Amino acid sequence: MSHSITIRCDICGATHSSSAADSVGALREVIVQMSWSRARWDGRVIDMCGGCGAREMAPSAPGRRCGSCEGGELFDVLGHDRIGHRLANALLRAGIDNLELLSGFSARQLRDLDGIGAVSARHALNRLHSAPNERRA
């Protein structure tokens, strides 16, 4: 009987599976060579694919708006940073184009969407329910 082990990026939801790995630890060793990593985020340890890791390490100019989008309620609420933009784009691809639609989703339902992991789902709900003056970051 064969089994498969899958690791999922907690930011974008990307997965990597292996039927050859005999443990999660062995699979983690393999995916480190593929630029996957573990990182601390909001006091938790998360799995991060190479793409998300590269974007998180990219420098950003402090105090400046992103300049890479035209805004809109999803981008403005979710944040003009790498995670906010990835999340807003994933939601738009899933047909969620306004805050009213987003407010009807639970964290579990968001994680089921393509491109959204646990951290992104939690980020979306936290930003959605935060006070407007807390969202200006």
mmCIF file of N, CA, C and O in Angstrom, residues 40-113:
data_model
loop_
_atom_site.group_PDB
_atom_site.id
_atom_site.type_symbol
_atom_site.label_atom_id
_atom_site.label_comp_id
_atom_site.label_asym_id
_atom_site.label_seq_id
_atom_site.Cartn_x
_atom_site.Cartn_y
_atom_site.Cartn_z
ATOM 1 N N ARG A 40 8.596 32.179 10.523
ATOM 2 C CA ARG A 40 7.732 32.626 11.611
ATOM 3 C C ARG A 40 6.857 33.741 11.084
ATOM 4 O O ARG A 40 7.325 34.660 10.442
ATOM 5 N N TRP A 41 5.553 33.640 11.346
ATOM 6 C CA TRP A 41 4.621 34.667 10.909
ATOM 7 C C TRP A 41 3.527 34.771 11.958
ATOM 8 O O TRP A 41 2.851 33.802 12.255
ATOM 9 N N ASP A 42 3.350 35.950 12.518
ATOM 10 C CA ASP A 42 2.351 36.168 13.560
ATOM 11 C C ASP A 42 2.492 35.159 14.700
ATOM 12 O O ASP A 42 1.508 34.629 15.201
ATOM 13 N N GLY A 43 3.722 34.854 15.079
ATOM 14 C CA GLY A 43 3.964 33.946 16.185
ATOM 15 C C GLY A 43 3.800 32.473 15.868
ATOM 16 O O GLY A 43 3.870 31.644 16.758
ATOM 17 N N ARG A 44 3.540 32.145 14.590
ATOM 18 C CA ARG A 44 3.386 30.740 14.184
ATOM 19 C C ARG A 44 4.488 30.385 13.195
ATOM 20 O O ARG A 44 5.019 31.246 12.523
ATOM 21 N N VAL A 45 4.775 29.108 13.083
ATOM 22 C CA VAL A 45 5.702 28.626 12.071
ATOM 23 C C VAL A 45 4.863 28.154 10.891
ATOM 24 O O VAL A 45 3.918 27.380 11.058
ATOM 25 N N ILE A 46 5.185 28.668 9.697
ATOM 26 C CA ILE A 46 4.421 28.327 8.501
ATOM 27 C C ILE A 46 5.344 27.724 7.449
ATOM 28 O O ILE A 46 6.554 27.928 7.474
ATOM 29 N N ASP A 47 4.761 26.977 6.520
ATOM 30 C CA ASP A 47 5.478 26.480 5.350
ATOM 31 C C ASP A 47 5.288 27.503 4.236
ATOM 32 O O ASP A 47 4.182 28.015 4.038
ATOM 33 N N MET A 48 6.372 27.798 3.500
ATOM 34 C CA MET A 48 6.324 28.797 2.448
ATOM 35 C C MET A 48 7.035 28.275 1.199
ATOM 36 O O MET A 48 8.170 27.823 1.279
ATOM 37 N N CYS A 49 6.314 28.313 0.064
ATOM 38 C CA CYS A 49 6.920 27.857 -1.189
ATOM 39 C C CYS A 49 8.009 28.841 -1.621
ATOM 40 O O CYS A 49 8.110 29.944 -1.088
ATOM 41 N N GLY A 50 8.808 28.458 -2.591
ATOM 42 C CA GLY A 50 9.902 29.299 -3.062
ATOM 43 C C GLY A 50 9.426 30.626 -3.616
ATOM 44 O O GLY A 50 10.057 31.663 -3.404
ATOM 45 N N GLY A 51 8.312 30.631 -4.340
ATOM 46 C CA GLY A 51 7.787 31.873 -4.908
ATOM 47 C C GLY A 51 7.390 32.864 -3.835
ATOM 48 O O GLY A 51 7.718 34.046 -3.900
ATOM 49 N N CYS A 52 6.663 32.391 -2.836
ATOM 50 C CA CYS A 52 6.243 33.275 -1.746
ATOM 51 C C CYS A 52 7.449 33.724 -0.926
ATOM 52 O O CYS A 52 7.518 34.870 -0.494
ATOM 53 N N GLY A 53 8.402 32.838 -0.725
ATOM 54 C CA GLY A 53 9.604 33.196 0.022
ATOM 55 C C GLY A 53 10.385 34.295 -0.671
ATOM 56 O O GLY A 53 10.838 35.244 -0.038
ATOM 57 N N ALA A 54 10.516 34.202 -2.000
ATOM 58 C CA ALA A 54 11.241 35.228 -2.758
ATOM 59 C C ALA A 54 10.499 36.560 -2.677
ATOM 60 O O ALA A 54 11.116 37.612 -2.502
ATOM 61 N N ARG A 55 9.177 36.529 -2.781
ATOM 62 C CA ARG A 55 8.408 37.782 -2.713
ATOM 63 C C ARG A 55 8.470 38.392 -1.324
ATOM 64 O O ARG A 55 8.537 39.604 -1.177
ATOM 65 N N GLU A 56 8.450 37.571 -0.290
ATOM 66 C CA GLU A 56 8.493 38.100 1.070
ATOM 67 C C GLU A 56 9.845 38.728 1.386
ATOM 68 O O GLU A 56 9.935 39.629 2.193
ATOM 69 N N MET A 57 10.899 38.241 0.742
ATOM 70 C CA MET A 57 12.238 38.775 0.990
ATOM 71 C C MET A 57 12.557 39.980 0.105
ATOM 72 O O MET A 57 13.549 40.652 0.310
ATOM 73 N N ALA A 58 11.722 40.252 -0.896
ATOM 74 C CA ALA A 58 11.984 41.373 -1.808
ATOM 75 C C ALA A 58 11.854 42.682 -1.041
ATOM 76 O O ALA A 58 10.950 42.851 -0.230
ATOM 77 N N PRO A 59 12.772 43.616 -1.306
ATOM 78 C CA PRO A 59 12.697 44.889 -0.583
ATOM 79 C C PRO A 59 11.504 45.718 -1.047
ATOM 80 O O PRO A 59 11.101 45.664 -2.198
ATOM 81 N N SER A 60 10.949 46.472 -0.139
ATOM 82 C CA SER A 60 9.882 47.400 -0.495
ATOM 83 C C SER A 60 10.207 48.753 0.105
ATOM 84 O O SER A 60 10.821 48.838 1.156
ATOM 85 N N ALA A 61 9.829 49.791 -0.577
ATOM 86 C CA ALA A 61 10.126 51.140 -0.105
ATOM 87 C C ALA A 61 9.129 51.519 0.991
ATOM 88 O O ALA A 61 7.928 51.510 0.749
ATOM 89 N N PRO A 62 9.615 51.822 2.191
ATOM 90 C CA PRO A 62 8.695 52.169 3.272
ATOM 91 C C PRO A 62 7.999 53.500 3.002
ATOM 92 O O PRO A 62 8.560 54.392 2.391
ATOM 93 N N GLY A 63 6.741 53.597 3.457
ATOM 94 C CA GLY A 63 6.015 54.845 3.348
ATOM 95 C C GLY A 63 5.510 55.176 1.956
ATOM 96 O O GLY A 63 5.037 56.265 1.711
ATOM 97 N N ARG A 64 5.578 54.277 1.036
ATOM 98 C CA ARG A 64 5.158 54.541 -0.334
ATOM 99 C C ARG A 64 4.086 53.541 -0.705
ATOM 100 O O ARG A 64 4.177 52.376 -0.368
ATOM 101 N N ARG A 65 3.075 54.009 -1.417
ATOM 102 C CA ARG A 65 2.046 53.103 -1.880
ATOM 103 C C ARG A 65 2.639 52.205 -2.946
ATOM 104 O O ARG A 65 3.583 52.565 -3.623
ATOM 105 N N CYS A 66 2.081 51.042 -3.150
ATOM 106 C CA CYS A 66 2.703 50.025 -3.978
ATOM 107 C C CYS A 66 2.975 50.470 -5.410
ATOM 108 O O CYS A 66 3.961 50.104 -5.993
ATOM 109 N N GLY A 67 2.063 51.207 -6.034
ATOM 110 C CA GLY A 67 2.275 51.628 -7.414
ATOM 111 C C GLY A 67 2.038 50.528 -8.420
ATOM 112 O O GLY A 67 2.142 50.753 -9.619
ATOM 113 N N SER A 68 1.710 49.316 -7.962
ATOM 114 C CA SER A 68 1.514 48.213 -8.906
ATOM 115 C C SER A 68 0.050 47.848 -9.086
ATOM 116 O O SER A 68 -0.259 46.871 -9.732
ATOM 117 N N CYS A 69 -0.855 48.617 -8.497
ATOM 118 C CA CYS A 69 -2.271 48.360 -8.713
ATOM 119 C C CYS A 69 -3.025 49.675 -8.712
ATOM 120 O O CYS A 69 -2.494 50.698 -8.291
ATOM 121 N N GLU A 70 -4.246 49.625 -9.169
ATOM 122 C CA GLU A 70 -5.070 50.832 -9.185
ATOM 123 C C GLU A 70 -5.970 50.897 -7.967
ATOM 124 O O GLU A 70 -6.870 51.733 -7.893
ATOM 125 N N GLY A 71 -5.757 50.042 -7.027
ATOM 126 C CA GLY A 71 -6.558 50.043 -5.814
ATOM 127 C C GLY A 71 -7.872 49.312 -6.005
ATOM 128 O O GLY A 71 -7.958 48.348 -6.748
ATOM 129 N N GLY A 72 -8.865 49.774 -5.357
ATOM 130 C CA GLY A 72 -10.142 49.089 -5.327
ATOM 131 C C GLY A 72 -10.342 48.548 -3.938
ATOM 132 O O GLY A 72 -9.391 48.407 -3.167
ATOM 133 N N GLU A 73 -11.595 48.254 -3.603
ATOM 134 C CA GLU A 73 -11.875 47.913 -2.217
ATOM 135 C C GLU A 73 -11.136 46.677 -1.715
ATOM 136 O O GLU A 73 -10.669 46.663 -0.590
ATOM 137 N N LEU A 74 -10.979 45.641 -2.542
ATOM 138 C CA LEU A 74 -10.255 44.453 -2.064
ATOM 139 C C LEU A 74 -8.802 44.791 -1.767
ATOM 140 O O LEU A 74 -8.267 44.424 -0.724
ATOM 141 N N PHE A 75 -8.142 45.490 -2.702
ATOM 142 C CA PHE A 75 -6.736 45.834 -2.497
ATOM 143 C C PHE A 75 -6.575 46.789 -1.320
ATOM 144 O O PHE A 75 -5.663 46.644 -0.510
ATOM 145 N N ASP A 76 -7.478 47.776 -1.222
ATOM 146 C CA ASP A 76 -7.371 48.754 -0.142
ATOM 147 C C ASP A 76 -7.578 48.114 1.225
ATOM 148 O O ASP A 76 -6.889 48.453 2.179
ATOM 149 N N VAL A 77 -8.492 47.166 1.335
ATOM 150 C CA VAL A 77 -8.768 46.523 2.621
ATOM 151 C C VAL A 77 -7.715 45.464 2.947
ATOM 152 O O VAL A 77 -7.243 45.376 4.075
ATOM 153 N N LEU A 78 -7.322 44.677 1.958
ATOM 154 C CA LEU A 78 -6.380 43.583 2.221
ATOM 155 C C LEU A 78 -4.948 44.067 2.333
ATOM 156 O O LEU A 78 -4.095 43.366 2.859
ATOM 157 N N GLY A 79 -4.674 45.259 1.844
ATOM 158 C CA GLY A 79 -3.351 45.850 2.013
ATOM 159 C C GLY A 79 -2.562 45.940 0.729
ATOM 160 O O GLY A 79 -2.637 45.067 -0.132
ATOM 161 N N HIS A 80 -1.819 47.020 0.613
ATOM 162 C CA HIS A 80 -0.959 47.229 -0.548
ATOM 163 C C HIS A 80 0.441 46.727 -0.210
ATOM 164 O O HIS A 80 1.404 47.485 -0.144
ATOM 165 N N ASP A 81 0.511 45.434 0.042
ATOM 166 C CA ASP A 81 1.775 44.754 0.276
ATOM 167 C C ASP A 81 1.720 43.445 -0.497
ATOM 168 O O ASP A 81 0.733 43.155 -1.166
ATOM 169 N N ARG A 82 2.769 42.666 -0.425
ATOM 170 C CA ARG A 82 2.828 41.436 -1.229
ATOM 171 C C ARG A 82 1.697 40.466 -0.893
ATOM 172 O O ARG A 82 1.042 39.936 -1.785
ATOM 173 N N ILE A 83 1.443 40.244 0.387
ATOM 174 C CA ILE A 83 0.399 39.276 0.734
ATOM 175 C C ILE A 83 -0.984 39.825 0.383
ATOM 176 O O ILE A 83 -1.837 39.104 -0.115
ATOM 177 N N GLY A 84 -1.202 41.103 0.613
ATOM 178 C CA GLY A 84 -2.498 41.696 0.272
ATOM 179 C C GLY A 84 -2.791 41.629 -1.214
ATOM 180 O O GLY A 84 -3.906 41.303 -1.638
ATOM 181 N N HIS A 85 -1.779 41.911 -2.038
ATOM 182 C CA HIS A 85 -1.970 41.846 -3.493
ATOM 183 C C HIS A 85 -2.190 40.420 -3.976
ATOM 184 O O HIS A 85 -3.076 40.167 -4.792
ATOM 185 N N ARG A 86 -1.404 39.478 -3.480
ATOM 186 C CA ARG A 86 -1.591 38.077 -3.888
ATOM 187 C C ARG A 86 -2.976 37.599 -3.507
ATOM 188 O O ARG A 86 -3.659 36.919 -4.273
ATOM 189 N N LEU A 87 -3.400 37.959 -2.315
ATOM 190 C CA LEU A 87 -4.697 37.544 -1.819
ATOM 191 C C LEU A 87 -5.831 38.171 -2.634
ATOM 192 O O LEU A 87 -6.756 37.477 -3.059
ATOM 193 N N ALA A 88 -5.753 39.462 -2.881
ATOM 194 C CA ALA A 88 -6.790 40.136 -3.674
ATOM 195 C C ALA A 88 -6.857 39.547 -5.083
ATOM 196 O O ALA A 88 -7.951 39.304 -5.612
ATOM 197 N N ASN A 89 -5.712 39.287 -5.682
ATOM 198 C CA ASN A 89 -5.709 38.698 -7.026
ATOM 199 C C ASN A 89 -6.303 37.297 -7.029
ATOM 200 O O ASN A 89 -7.058 36.934 -7.936
ATOM 201 N N ALA A 90 -6.000 36.495 -6.017
ATOM 202 C CA ALA A 90 -6.573 35.145 -5.928
ATOM 203 C C ALA A 90 -8.088 35.221 -5.753
ATOM 204 O O ALA A 90 -8.833 34.442 -6.356
ATOM 205 N N LEU A 91 -8.555 36.166 -4.946
ATOM 206 C CA LEU A 91 -9.991 36.333 -4.750
ATOM 207 C C LEU A 91 -10.672 36.771 -6.045
ATOM 208 O O LEU A 91 -11.738 36.251 -6.395
ATOM 209 N N LEU A 92 -10.053 37.688 -6.761
ATOM 210 C CA LEU A 92 -10.626 38.134 -8.033
ATOM 211 C C LEU A 92 -10.717 36.978 -9.025
ATOM 212 O O LEU A 92 -11.717 36.831 -9.727
ATOM 213 N N ARG A 93 -9.672 36.152 -9.077
ATOM 214 C CA ARG A 93 -9.702 34.981 -9.974
ATOM 215 C C ARG A 93 -10.822 34.018 -9.593
ATOM 216 O O ARG A 93 -11.379 33.338 -10.442
ATOM 217 N N ALA A 94 -11.172 33.975 -8.302
ATOM 218 C CA ALA A 94 -12.236 33.085 -7.828
ATOM 219 C C ALA A 94 -13.621 33.736 -7.952
ATOM 220 O O ALA A 94 -14.618 33.134 -7.559
ATOM 221 N N GLY A 95 -13.674 34.960 -8.477
ATOM 222 C CA GLY A 95 -14.953 35.630 -8.668
ATOM 223 C C GLY A 95 -15.431 36.436 -7.474
ATOM 224 O O GLY A 95 -16.562 36.921 -7.453
ATOM 225 N N ILE A 96 -14.576 36.595 -6.477
ATOM 226 C CA ILE A 96 -14.927 37.393 -5.298
ATOM 227 C C ILE A 96 -14.353 38.784 -5.525
ATOM 228 O O ILE A 96 -13.159 39.007 -5.373
ATOM 229 N N ASP A 97 -15.222 39.704 -5.937
ATOM 230 C CA ASP A 97 -14.728 41.016 -6.348
ATOM 231 C C ASP A 97 -15.190 42.175 -5.467
ATOM 232 O O ASP A 97 -14.986 43.331 -5.805
ATOM 233 N N ASN A 98 -15.795 41.868 -4.315
ATOM 234 C CA ASN A 98 -16.176 42.949 -3.407
ATOM 235 C C ASN A 98 -16.205 42.431 -1.970
ATOM 236 O O ASN A 98 -16.191 41.229 -1.716
ATOM 237 N N LEU A 99 -16.248 43.371 -1.050
ATOM 238 C CA LEU A 99 -16.182 43.014 0.373
ATOM 239 C C LEU A 99 -17.429 42.284 0.856
ATOM 240 O O LEU A 99 -17.347 41.445 1.742
ATOM 241 N N GLU A 100 -18.563 42.587 0.261
ATOM 242 C CA GLU A 100 -19.796 41.902 0.657
ATOM 243 C C GLU A 100 -19.693 40.400 0.373
ATOM 244 O O GLU A 100 -20.046 39.577 1.215
ATOM 245 N N LEU A 101 -19.181 40.057 -0.800
ATOM 246 C CA LEU A 101 -18.989 38.631 -1.117
ATOM 247 C C LEU A 101 -17.961 38.004 -0.179
ATOM 248 O O LEU A 101 -18.163 36.907 0.330
ATOM 249 N N LEU A 102 -16.852 38.703 0.041
ATOM 250 C CA LEU A 102 -15.792 38.180 0.899
ATOM 251 C C LEU A 102 -16.305 37.939 2.312
ATOM 252 O O LEU A 102 -15.961 36.929 2.932
ATOM 253 N N SER A 103 -17.157 38.815 2.820
ATOM 254 C CA SER A 103 -17.637 38.676 4.200
ATOM 255 C C SER A 103 -18.503 37.431 4.396
ATOM 256 O O SER A 103 -18.701 36.992 5.524
ATOM 257 N N GLY A 104 -18.982 36.832 3.321
ATOM 258 C CA GLY A 104 -19.788 35.624 3.433
ATOM 259 C C GLY A 104 -18.970 34.346 3.505
ATOM 260 O O GLY A 104 -19.533 33.258 3.630
ATOM 261 N N PHE A 105 -17.642 34.444 3.440
ATOM 262 C CA PHE A 105 -16.784 33.265 3.441
ATOM 263 C C PHE A 105 -16.168 33.035 4.813
ATOM 264 O O PHE A 105 -15.796 33.976 5.508
ATOM 265 N N SER A 106 -16.036 31.772 5.173
ATOM 266 C CA SER A 106 -15.310 31.396 6.392
ATOM 267 C C SER A 106 -13.846 31.154 6.007
ATOM 268 O O SER A 106 -13.516 31.061 4.823
ATOM 269 N N ALA A 107 -12.984 31.024 7.001
ATOM 270 C CA ALA A 107 -11.565 30.742 6.731
ATOM 271 C C ALA A 107 -11.433 29.423 5.969
ATOM 272 O O ALA A 107 -10.629 29.313 5.038
ATOM 273 N N ARG A 108 -12.209 28.432 6.330
ATOM 274 C CA ARG A 108 -12.145 27.128 5.654
ATOM 275 C C ARG A 108 -12.546 27.250 4.184
ATOM 276 O O ARG A 108 -11.904 26.679 3.310
ATOM 277 N N GLN A 109 -13.602 28.012 3.911
ATOM 278 C CA GLN A 109 -14.030 28.199 2.525
ATOM 279 C C GLN A 109 -12.978 28.957 1.721
ATOM 280 O O GLN A 109 -12.744 28.634 0.559
ATOM 281 N N LEU A 110 -12.334 29.923 2.340
ATOM 282 C CA LEU A 110 -11.275 30.664 1.644
ATOM 283 C C LEU A 110 -10.098 29.752 1.324
ATOM 284 O O LEU A 110 -9.529 29.813 0.241
ATOM 285 N N ARG A 111 -9.724 28.878 2.277
ATOM 286 C CA ARG A 111 -8.596 27.957 2.047
ATOM 287 C C ARG A 111 -8.886 26.987 0.910
ATOM 288 O O ARG A 111 -7.964 26.490 0.271
ATOM 289 N N ASP A 112 -10.147 26.717 0.649
ATOM 290 C CA ASP A 112 -10.507 25.815 -0.442
ATOM 291 C C ASP A 112 -10.357 26.465 -1.820
ATOM 292 O O ASP A 112 -10.375 25.769 -2.831
ATOM 293 N N LEU A 113 -10.195 27.791 -1.850
ATOM 294 C CA LEU A 113 -10.022 28.485 -3.126
ATOM 295 C C LEU A 113 -8.583 28.316 -3.614
ATOM 296 O O LEU A 113 -7.648 28.246 -2.814
#
